[in-house]
Amino acid sequence: MLQKRMKFFCLLLTILNMDINHVQLVGNTTRDPEIKRTSSGQELTKVTVATNYSWIDSKSKKKRESSEFHHVVAWGKIGELVGKYLHKGEKVMFEGRLVTKSWEVKGVKHYQTQIVANNFILLSARKTADKIEVLAEEPSLEEIDED
């Protein structure tokens, strides 16, 4: 049944010629969130989330592990809540979209892919259910401003 729904959804997207830029990420924060202000005065919160992947190597038959580190940026009310409730080492789920920033230093172009969060859910057990519910609220469009 799920495969039929996925095929229908893909067909619908093809017909409508739509693109989707949607990320769901579950991992652990690697540091406390960092709250910053842009030159225009907008507040944003940055945090890094680590995700882990493990597999069995086909040649050696040994378990292998790999970690990825994802840069998350949250604006407006979501950023405020991320800065207030998240701490290093906590399990969290972010939803958002991917953006790639670029800049140049001494003639060398640098790139960084970020997740611009539009929602998050704190998954760590030590937080209370009422805090988790507050954190899952969607911000209004006016509260999300992009740099």
Coordinates of C-alpha atoms in Angstrom, one line a residue:
M1 CA 0.0 0.0 0.0
L2 CA 2.8 2.4 0.9
Q3 CA 4.6 1.7 -2.4
K4 CA 1.4 2.6 -4.3
R5 CA 1.1 5.9 -2.4
M6 CA 4.7 6.7 -3.1
K7 CA 4.3 5.9 -6.8
F8 CA 1.2 8.1 -7.0
F9 CA 3.0 10.9 -5.1
C10 CA 6.0 10.8 -7.5
L11 CA 3.7 10.7 -10.5
L12 CA 1.8 13.7 -9.2
L13 CA 5.0 15.7 -8.6
T14 CA 6.1 14.8 -12.1
I15 CA 2.8 16.0 -13.6
L16 CA 2.9 19.2 -11.6
N17 CA 6.6 19.7 -12.3
M18 CA 7.3 20.4 -8.6
D19 CA 10.5 20.3 -6.6
I20 CA 10.7 19.4 -2.9
N21 CA 13.4 20.6 -0.6
H22 CA 12.5 19.0 2.7
V23 CA 14.7 17.6 5.4
Q24 CA 13.9 15.6 8.5
L25 CA 17.0 15.0 10.7
V26 CA 17.3 13.2 14.0
G27 CA 20.5 13.3 15.9
N28 CA 22.4 14.7 18.9
T29 CA 23.5 18.3 19.4
T30 CA 27.3 18.6 19.5
R31 CA 27.4 21.9 21.4
D32 CA 25.1 24.4 23.0
P33 CA 23.2 26.6 20.5
E34 CA 24.9 29.8 19.5
I35 CA 22.7 32.9 19.2
K36 CA 23.8 35.6 16.8
R37 CA 22.5 38.8 15.2
T38 CA 22.9 39.7 11.6
S39 CA 24.0 43.1 10.5
S40 CA 20.4 44.0 9.8
G41 CA 19.5 43.1 13.4
Q42 CA 17.7 39.7 12.8
E43 CA 18.4 37.1 15.4
L44 CA 19.4 33.6 14.5
T45 CA 20.5 30.5 16.3
K46 CA 23.0 28.0 15.1
V47 CA 23.6 24.5 16.3
T48 CA 25.4 21.4 15.0
V49 CA 23.7 18.0 15.0
A50 CA 25.6 14.7 14.6
T51 CA 24.0 11.7 13.0
N52 CA 25.6 8.3 13.1
Y53 CA 25.5 5.4 10.6
S54 CA 26.7 1.9 11.0
W55 CA 27.1 -1.1 8.7
I56 CA 28.9 -4.4 8.3
D57 CA 31.9 -4.2 5.9
S58 CA 31.3 -6.8 3.2
K59 CA 35.0 -7.8 3.0
S60 CA 36.1 -7.8 6.6
K61 CA 32.7 -8.6 8.1
K62 CA 33.4 -6.0 10.8
K63 CA 31.0 -3.4 12.0
R64 CA 31.9 0.0 10.7
E65 CA 30.6 3.4 11.8
S66 CA 30.5 6.9 10.4
S67 CA 29.3 10.2 11.7
E68 CA 28.0 13.2 9.8
F69 CA 27.8 16.8 11.2
H70 CA 24.9 19.0 10.1
H71 CA 24.8 22.8 10.5
V72 CA 21.3 23.9 11.5
V73 CA 20.2 27.6 11.4
A74 CA 16.9 28.7 13.1
W75 CA 15.4 32.1 12.7
G76 CA 12.7 34.0 14.7
K77 CA 10.6 32.2 17.3
I78 CA 12.0 28.8 16.4
G79 CA 15.5 30.1 16.9
E80 CA 14.6 31.6 20.2
L81 CA 13.2 28.3 21.4
V82 CA 16.2 26.3 20.1
G83 CA 18.5 28.7 22.0
K84 CA 16.4 28.4 25.2
Y85 CA 15.7 24.7 25.4
L86 CA 18.5 22.8 23.5
H87 CA 21.8 21.9 25.1
K88 CA 24.9 19.9 24.1
G89 CA 24.2 16.2 23.8
E90 CA 20.5 16.3 23.5
K91 CA 18.5 14.2 21.0
V92 CA 16.5 16.4 18.6
M93 CA 14.5 16.2 15.4
F94 CA 14.7 19.1 13.0
E95 CA 12.5 19.7 10.0
G96 CA 13.5 22.3 7.4
R97 CA 15.1 22.9 4.0
L98 CA 18.6 22.7 2.7
V99 CA 20.5 25.9 1.6
T100 CA 24.1 26.2 0.5
K101 CA 26.0 29.3 1.5
S102 CA 29.2 30.3 -0.3
W103 CA 32.0 32.8 0.5
E104 CA 35.4 33.6 -0.7
V105 CA 38.6 33.9 1.4
K106 CA 41.9 34.9 -0.2
G107 CA 40.6 33.8 -3.6
V108 CA 39.4 30.4 -2.4
K109 CA 35.6 29.7 -2.7
H110 CA 34.1 27.9 0.4
Y111 CA 30.7 26.3 0.6
Q112 CA 28.6 25.1 3.5
T113 CA 25.3 23.3 3.3
Q114 CA 22.9 24.2 6.1
I115 CA 19.5 23.2 7.3
V116 CA 17.1 26.1 7.8
A117 CA 14.8 24.8 10.5
N118 CA 11.1 25.5 10.4
N119 CA 10.2 23.1 13.2
F120 CA 11.9 21.0 15.8
I121 CA 11.0 18.4 18.5
L122 CA 13.1 17.8 21.5
L123 CA 13.4 14.0 21.9
S124 CA 15.6 13.9 25.1
A125 CA 13.8 12.1 27.9
R126 CA 14.7 14.6 30.6
K127 CA 12.5 17.3 29.2
T128 CA 8.8 17.4 30.1
A129 CA 6.0 16.8 27.7
D130 CA 4.6 20.3 27.9
K131 CA 8.0 21.8 26.8
I132 CA 8.1 19.3 23.8
E133 CA 4.6 20.5 22.8
V134 CA 5.6 24.1 22.9
L135 CA 8.7 23.4 20.8
A136 CA 6.8 21.7 18.1
E137 CA 4.7 24.9 17.3
E138 CA 5.1 26.3 13.7
P139 CA 6.2 29.9 13.5
S140 CA 4.2 32.3 11.4
L141 CA 5.7 33.4 8.1
E142 CA 6.4 36.9 9.5
E143 CA 8.6 35.3 12.2
I144 CA 10.9 33.6 9.7
D145 CA 13.2 35.9 7.9
E146 CA 16.1 34.8 5.7
D147 CA 19.5 36.5 5.6

